mmCIF file of C-alpha atoms in Angstrom:
data_model
loop_
_atom_site.group_PDB
_atom_site.id
_atom_site.type_symbol
_atom_site.label_atom_id
_atom_site.label_comp_id
_atom_site.label_asym_id
_atom_site.label_seq_id
_atom_site.Cartn_x
_atom_site.Cartn_y
_atom_site.Cartn_z
ATOM 1 C CA MET A 1 -6.662 66.557 32.318
ATOM 2 C CA ASP A 2 -10.302 65.661 32.687
ATOM 3 C CA ALA A 3 -11.301 69.333 32.718
ATOM 4 C CA VAL A 4 -9.257 69.938 29.549
ATOM 5 C CA ALA A 5 -10.958 67.006 27.809
ATOM 6 C CA TYR A 6 -14.357 68.378 28.900
ATOM 7 C CA PHE A 7 -13.455 71.846 27.583
ATOM 8 C CA VAL A 8 -12.203 70.530 24.219
ATOM 9 C CA GLY A 9 -15.148 68.145 23.847
ATOM 10 C CA LYS A 10 -17.629 71.032 24.089
ATOM 11 C CA TYR A 11 -15.600 73.293 21.733
ATOM 12 C CA ASN A 12 -18.550 74.052 19.448
ATOM 13 C CA TYR A 13 -20.568 75.502 22.343
ATOM 14 C CA TRP A 14 -17.610 77.665 23.464
ATOM 15 C CA GLY A 15 -17.087 78.839 19.870
ATOM 16 C CA CYS A 16 -20.781 79.711 19.482
ATOM 17 C CA ILE A 17 -20.732 81.654 22.783
ATOM 18 C CA PHE A 18 -17.596 83.525 21.607
ATOM 19 C CA LEU A 19 -19.202 84.427 18.255
ATOM 20 C CA PHE A 20 -22.412 85.491 20.068
ATOM 21 C CA PHE A 21 -20.581 87.944 22.322
ATOM 22 C CA LEU A 22 -18.346 89.114 19.441
ATOM 23 C CA GLY A 23 -21.448 90.046 17.429
ATOM 24 C CA MET A 24 -23.051 91.717 20.444
ATOM 25 C CA TYR A 25 -19.850 93.711 21.106
ATOM 26 C CA ALA A 26 -19.764 94.855 17.462
ATOM 27 C CA MET A 27 -23.430 95.911 17.540
ATOM 28 C CA ILE A 28 -22.896 97.935 20.725
ATOM 29 C CA SER A 29 -19.472 99.541 20.378
ATOM 30 C CA LYS A 30 -18.701 99.925 16.653
ATOM 31 C CA THR A 31 -19.633 103.377 15.338
ATOM 32 C CA ASN A 32 -19.821 102.543 11.620
ATOM 33 C CA LEU A 33 -23.289 101.381 10.595
ATOM 34 C CA VAL A 34 -22.070 98.676 8.144
ATOM 35 C CA LYS A 35 -19.797 97.275 10.878
ATOM 36 C CA LYS A 36 -22.840 97.128 13.164
ATOM 37 C CA ILE A 37 -24.723 95.132 10.503
ATOM 38 C CA ILE A 38 -21.754 92.732 10.103
ATOM 39 C CA GLY A 39 -21.996 92.240 13.878
ATOM 40 C CA LEU A 40 -25.704 91.461 13.499
ATOM 41 C CA PHE A 41 -24.843 88.866 10.812
ATOM 42 C CA ILE A 42 -22.259 87.173 13.083
ATOM 43 C CA PHE A 43 -24.838 87.205 15.903
ATOM 44 C CA GLN A 44 -27.457 85.414 13.757
ATOM 45 C CA THR A 45 -25.051 82.803 12.355
ATOM 46 C CA SER A 46 -23.801 81.980 15.874
ATOM 47 C CA ILE A 47 -27.375 81.101 16.894
ATOM 48 C CA ILE A 48 -27.795 78.930 13.767
ATOM 49 C CA LEU A 49 -24.496 77.116 14.461
ATOM 50 C CA PHE A 50 -25.526 76.540 18.086
ATOM 51 C CA PHE A 51 -28.773 74.797 17.169
ATOM 52 C CA ILE A 52 -27.189 72.721 14.368
ATOM 53 C CA SER A 53 -24.335 71.579 16.622
ATOM 54 C CA ALA A 54 -26.869 70.675 19.326
ATOM 55 C CA SER A 55 -28.520 68.263 16.871
ATOM 56 C CA PHE A 56 -25.227 66.579 15.899
ATOM 57 C CA LYS A 57 -24.355 63.100 17.132
ATOM 58 C CA HIS A 58 -21.507 60.752 16.286
ATOM 59 C CA ASP A 59 -21.978 57.623 14.139
ATOM 60 C CA ALA A 60 -25.266 58.920 12.716
ATOM 61 C CA THR A 61 -26.148 59.610 9.080
ATOM 62 C CA LEU A 62 -28.221 62.251 7.313
ATOM 63 C CA PRO A 63 -31.984 62.126 7.921
ATOM 64 C CA ILE A 64 -32.678 60.509 4.536
ATOM 65 C CA LEU A 65 -34.394 57.132 4.083
ATOM 66 C CA MET A 66 -31.740 54.696 2.836
ATOM 67 C CA GLU A 67 -32.346 51.924 0.339
ATOM 68 C CA GLU A 68 -30.885 49.251 2.632
ATOM 69 C CA SER A 69 -33.398 49.903 5.427
ATOM 70 C CA LYS A 70 -36.505 48.458 3.795
ATOM 71 C CA GLY A 71 -39.199 50.199 5.780
ATOM 72 C CA ALA A 72 -37.537 49.452 9.132
ATOM 73 C CA ILE A 73 -36.051 52.677 10.458
ATOM 74 C CA ASP A 74 -33.903 52.963 13.570
ATOM 75 C CA PRO A 75 -34.093 56.563 14.853
ATOM 76 C CA VAL A 76 -30.748 56.193 16.660
ATOM 77 C CA MET A 77 -29.012 56.012 13.251
ATOM 78 C CA TYR A 78 -30.272 59.412 12.088
ATOM 79 C CA LEU A 79 -29.568 63.025 13.025
ATOM 80 C CA ASN A 80 -32.493 64.968 14.441
ATOM 81 C CA PRO A 81 -33.980 66.836 11.422
ATOM 82 C CA LEU A 82 -36.209 69.222 13.422
ATOM 83 C CA PRO A 83 -33.494 71.843 14.254
ATOM 84 C CA HIS A 84 -32.358 71.737 10.608
ATOM 85 C CA VAL A 85 -35.833 72.698 9.379
ATOM 86 C CA LEU A 86 -36.216 75.464 11.980
ATOM 87 C CA MET A 87 -32.788 76.933 11.157
ATOM 88 C CA LEU A 88 -33.672 76.889 7.427
ATOM 89 C CA THR A 89 -36.436 79.380 8.287
ATOM 90 C CA ALA A 90 -34.027 81.378 10.481
ATOM 91 C CA ILE A 91 -31.534 81.829 7.603
ATOM 92 C CA VAL A 92 -34.244 83.251 5.323
ATOM 93 C CA VAL A 93 -35.420 85.636 8.076
ATOM 94 C CA ALA A 94 -31.755 86.617 8.657
ATOM 95 C CA VAL A 95 -31.213 87.680 5.038
ATOM 96 C CA ALA A 96 -34.537 89.582 5.059
ATOM 97 C CA THR A 97 -33.530 91.614 8.134
ATOM 98 C CA LEU A 98 -30.075 92.148 6.588
ATOM 99 C CA GLY A 99 -31.647 93.598 3.430
ATOM 100 C CA VAL A 100 -33.900 95.959 5.388
ATOM 101 C CA ALA A 101 -30.989 97.124 7.592
ATOM 102 C CA LEU A 102 -28.717 97.823 4.601
ATOM 103 C CA THR A 103 -31.530 99.685 2.810
ATOM 104 C CA LEU A 104 -31.978 101.927 5.853
ATOM 105 C CA THR A 105 -28.187 102.453 5.926
ATOM 106 C CA VAL A 106 -28.211 103.698 2.312
ATOM 107 C CA LYS A 107 -31.126 106.014 3.169
ATOM 108 C CA VAL A 108 -29.257 107.396 6.219
ATOM 109 C CA TYR A 109 -26.166 108.011 4.062
ATOM 110 C CA ARG A 110 -28.184 109.910 1.463
ATOM 111 C CA ILE A 111 -29.686 112.187 4.127
ATOM 112 C CA TYR A 112 -26.688 112.799 6.421
ATOM 113 C CA GLY A 113 -23.714 112.126 4.117
ATOM 114 C CA THR A 114 -21.855 109.888 6.556
ATOM 115 C CA LEU A 115 -21.999 106.388 8.027
ATOM 116 C CA GLU A 116 -20.428 107.164 11.425
ATOM 117 C CA GLU A 117 -22.917 107.190 14.267
ATOM 118 C CA ASP A 118 -21.277 110.007 16.265
ATOM 119 C CA GLU A 119 -21.215 112.341 13.236
ATOM 120 C CA ILE A 120 -24.904 111.585 12.564
ATOM 121 C CA ASN A 121 -25.702 112.443 16.197
ATOM 122 C CA ARG A 122 -23.732 115.703 15.881
ATOM 123 C CA VAL A 123 -25.667 116.698 12.727
ATOM 124 C CA ILE A 124 -28.986 115.882 14.430
ATOM 125 C CA GLN A 125 -28.164 117.876 17.570
ATOM 126 C CA SER A 126 -26.894 120.938 15.651
ATOM 127 C CA HIS A 127 -30.267 121.409 13.930
ATOM 128 C CA MET C 1 -7.310 65.197 18.932
ATOM 129 C CA ILE C 2 -7.497 67.754 16.129
ATOM 130 C CA THR C 3 -10.371 67.067 13.747
ATOM 131 C CA LEU C 4 -11.638 68.917 10.694
ATOM 132 C CA ASP C 5 -14.349 70.848 12.502
ATOM 133 C CA ILE C 6 -11.934 72.292 15.093
ATOM 134 C CA ILE C 7 -9.764 73.673 12.252
ATOM 135 C CA VAL C 8 -12.801 75.106 10.431
ATOM 136 C CA PHE C 9 -14.119 76.625 13.662
ATOM 137 C CA THR C 10 -10.767 78.320 14.339
ATOM 138 C CA LEU C 11 -10.824 79.782 10.801
ATOM 139 C CA ILE C 12 -14.407 80.996 11.390
ATOM 140 C CA ILE C 13 -13.368 82.847 14.563
ATOM 141 C CA PHE C 14 -10.366 84.428 12.797
ATOM 142 C CA CYS C 15 -12.602 85.508 9.883
ATOM 143 C CA ALA C 16 -15.145 87.061 12.284
ATOM 144 C CA ILE C 17 -12.448 89.036 14.116
ATOM 145 C CA GLY C 18 -10.896 90.081 10.777
ATOM 146 C CA ALA C 19 -14.221 91.255 9.337
ATOM 147 C CA LEU C 20 -14.748 93.484 12.379
ATOM 148 C CA THR C 21 -11.221 94.934 12.561
ATOM 149 C CA VAL C 22 -10.366 95.673 8.913
ATOM 150 C CA LYS C 23 -10.423 99.393 8.010
ATOM 151 C CA ASP C 24 -11.982 99.097 4.533
ATOM 152 C CA LEU C 25 -15.673 98.334 4.109
ATOM 153 C CA MET C 26 -15.207 96.471 0.795
ATOM 154 C CA ALA C 27 -12.577 94.228 2.411
ATOM 155 C CA ALA C 28 -14.955 93.724 5.341
ATOM 156 C CA ALA C 29 -17.677 92.588 2.902
ATOM 157 C CA ILE C 30 -15.315 90.077 1.244
ATOM 158 C CA VAL C 31 -14.110 88.697 4.593
ATOM 159 C CA THR C 32 -17.763 88.383 5.653
ATOM 160 C CA SER C 33 -18.357 86.339 2.487
ATOM 161 C CA ALA C 34 -15.428 84.046 3.406
ATOM 162 C CA TYR C 35 -16.835 83.749 6.962
ATOM 163 C CA SER C 36 -20.218 82.719 5.565
ATOM 164 C CA PHE C 37 -18.630 80.131 3.269
ATOM 165 C CA LEU C 38 -16.722 78.616 6.213
ATOM 166 C CA ILE C 39 -19.983 78.487 8.205
ATOM 167 C CA CYS C 40 -21.498 76.595 5.255
ATOM 168 C CA LEU C 41 -18.546 74.163 5.275
ATOM 169 C CA LEU C 42 -18.963 73.532 9.018
ATOM 170 C CA LEU C 43 -22.710 72.888 8.578
ATOM 171 C CA ALA C 44 -21.943 70.338 5.854
ATOM 172 C CA VAL C 45 -19.408 68.630 8.148
ATOM 173 C CA MET C 46 -22.032 68.493 10.910
ATOM 174 C CA GLY C 47 -24.465 66.662 8.613
ATOM 175 C CA ALA C 48 -26.956 69.447 7.901
ATOM 176 C CA VAL C 49 -26.645 69.552 4.097
ATOM 177 C CA ASP C 50 -29.946 71.348 3.491
ATOM 178 C CA VAL C 51 -28.997 74.153 5.857
ATOM 179 C CA ALA C 52 -25.529 74.190 4.253
ATOM 180 C CA PHE C 53 -26.724 74.848 0.742
ATOM 181 C CA THR C 54 -29.302 77.394 1.878
ATOM 182 C CA GLU C 55 -26.475 79.163 3.744
ATOM 183 C CA ALA C 56 -24.285 78.950 0.605
ATOM 184 C CA THR C 57 -26.886 80.563 -1.660
ATOM 185 C CA VAL C 58 -28.464 83.011 0.759
ATOM 186 C CA GLY C 59 -25.638 83.727 3.208
ATOM 187 C CA ALA C 60 -22.552 83.660 1.005
ATOM 188 C CA GLY C 61 -24.313 84.734 -2.198
ATOM 189 C CA VAL C 62 -27.151 87.191 -1.683
ATOM 190 C CA SER C 63 -25.838 88.891 1.475
ATOM 191 C CA THR C 64 -22.453 89.521 -0.187
ATOM 192 C CA VAL C 65 -24.275 91.153 -3.107
ATOM 193 C CA PHE C 66 -26.211 93.299 -0.588
ATOM 194 C CA PHE C 67 -23.033 94.363 1.227
ATOM 195 C CA VAL C 68 -21.155 95.184 -2.006
ATOM 196 C CA ALA C 69 -24.145 97.124 -3.364
ATOM 197 C CA THR C 70 -24.350 99.098 -0.104
ATOM 198 C CA VAL C 71 -20.625 99.922 -0.235
ATOM 199 C CA PHE C 72 -20.983 101.083 -3.856
ATOM 200 C CA GLN C 73 -23.989 103.261 -2.937
ATOM 201 C CA THR C 74 -22.291 104.835 0.088
ATOM 202 C CA THR C 75 -18.575 105.018 0.971
ATOM 203 C CA ARG C 76 -15.650 102.676 1.619
ATOM 204 C CA ARG C 77 -14.117 104.666 4.442
ATOM 205 C CA THR C 78 -14.605 103.785 8.100
ATOM 206 C CA LYS C 79 -13.058 104.977 11.336
ATOM 207 C CA ASP C 80 -13.128 101.652 13.222
#
């Protein structure tokens, strides 16, 4: 019973690990290039969720200065804002890499006429 | 004890598996958009509102436009 409570209490870490390996599996074993990029997206969002859930604590509010606390701030009452700021940068980098990857996918389709990786390899080796 | 974030996390995992197993690339793009919106909801539940609305605009908005534009430029068919 104690082990079950431990497992359920850390569910966000188990979910992030599952999404991490799901994205890695898609990037390795899917042959379609757009499916590979969806795997990359899942991979990046699992990392973001991991860091945000590491900064979460119960009975704490948003890291905003309230009107009731007149200058006196108790840091125990607030969530840690440092992972939030770092993950804000990570989201912007994620969409930049996504745009570059999809642009290269369109370029590959215009040259080879297919999105499947094995067919692209066959066309390359037959030349 | 079942709370809101356990339900949202279960939906996120189902959306991720669905986006990788569906046979149509346009449907995969839409399911990826739903996955990103659920991620945004979970971030808002966890108290990171700034990350949540950046994820809503950039993750659920711009990346869906990128995926749909790529599918329109290439093909909808996929083998896996």
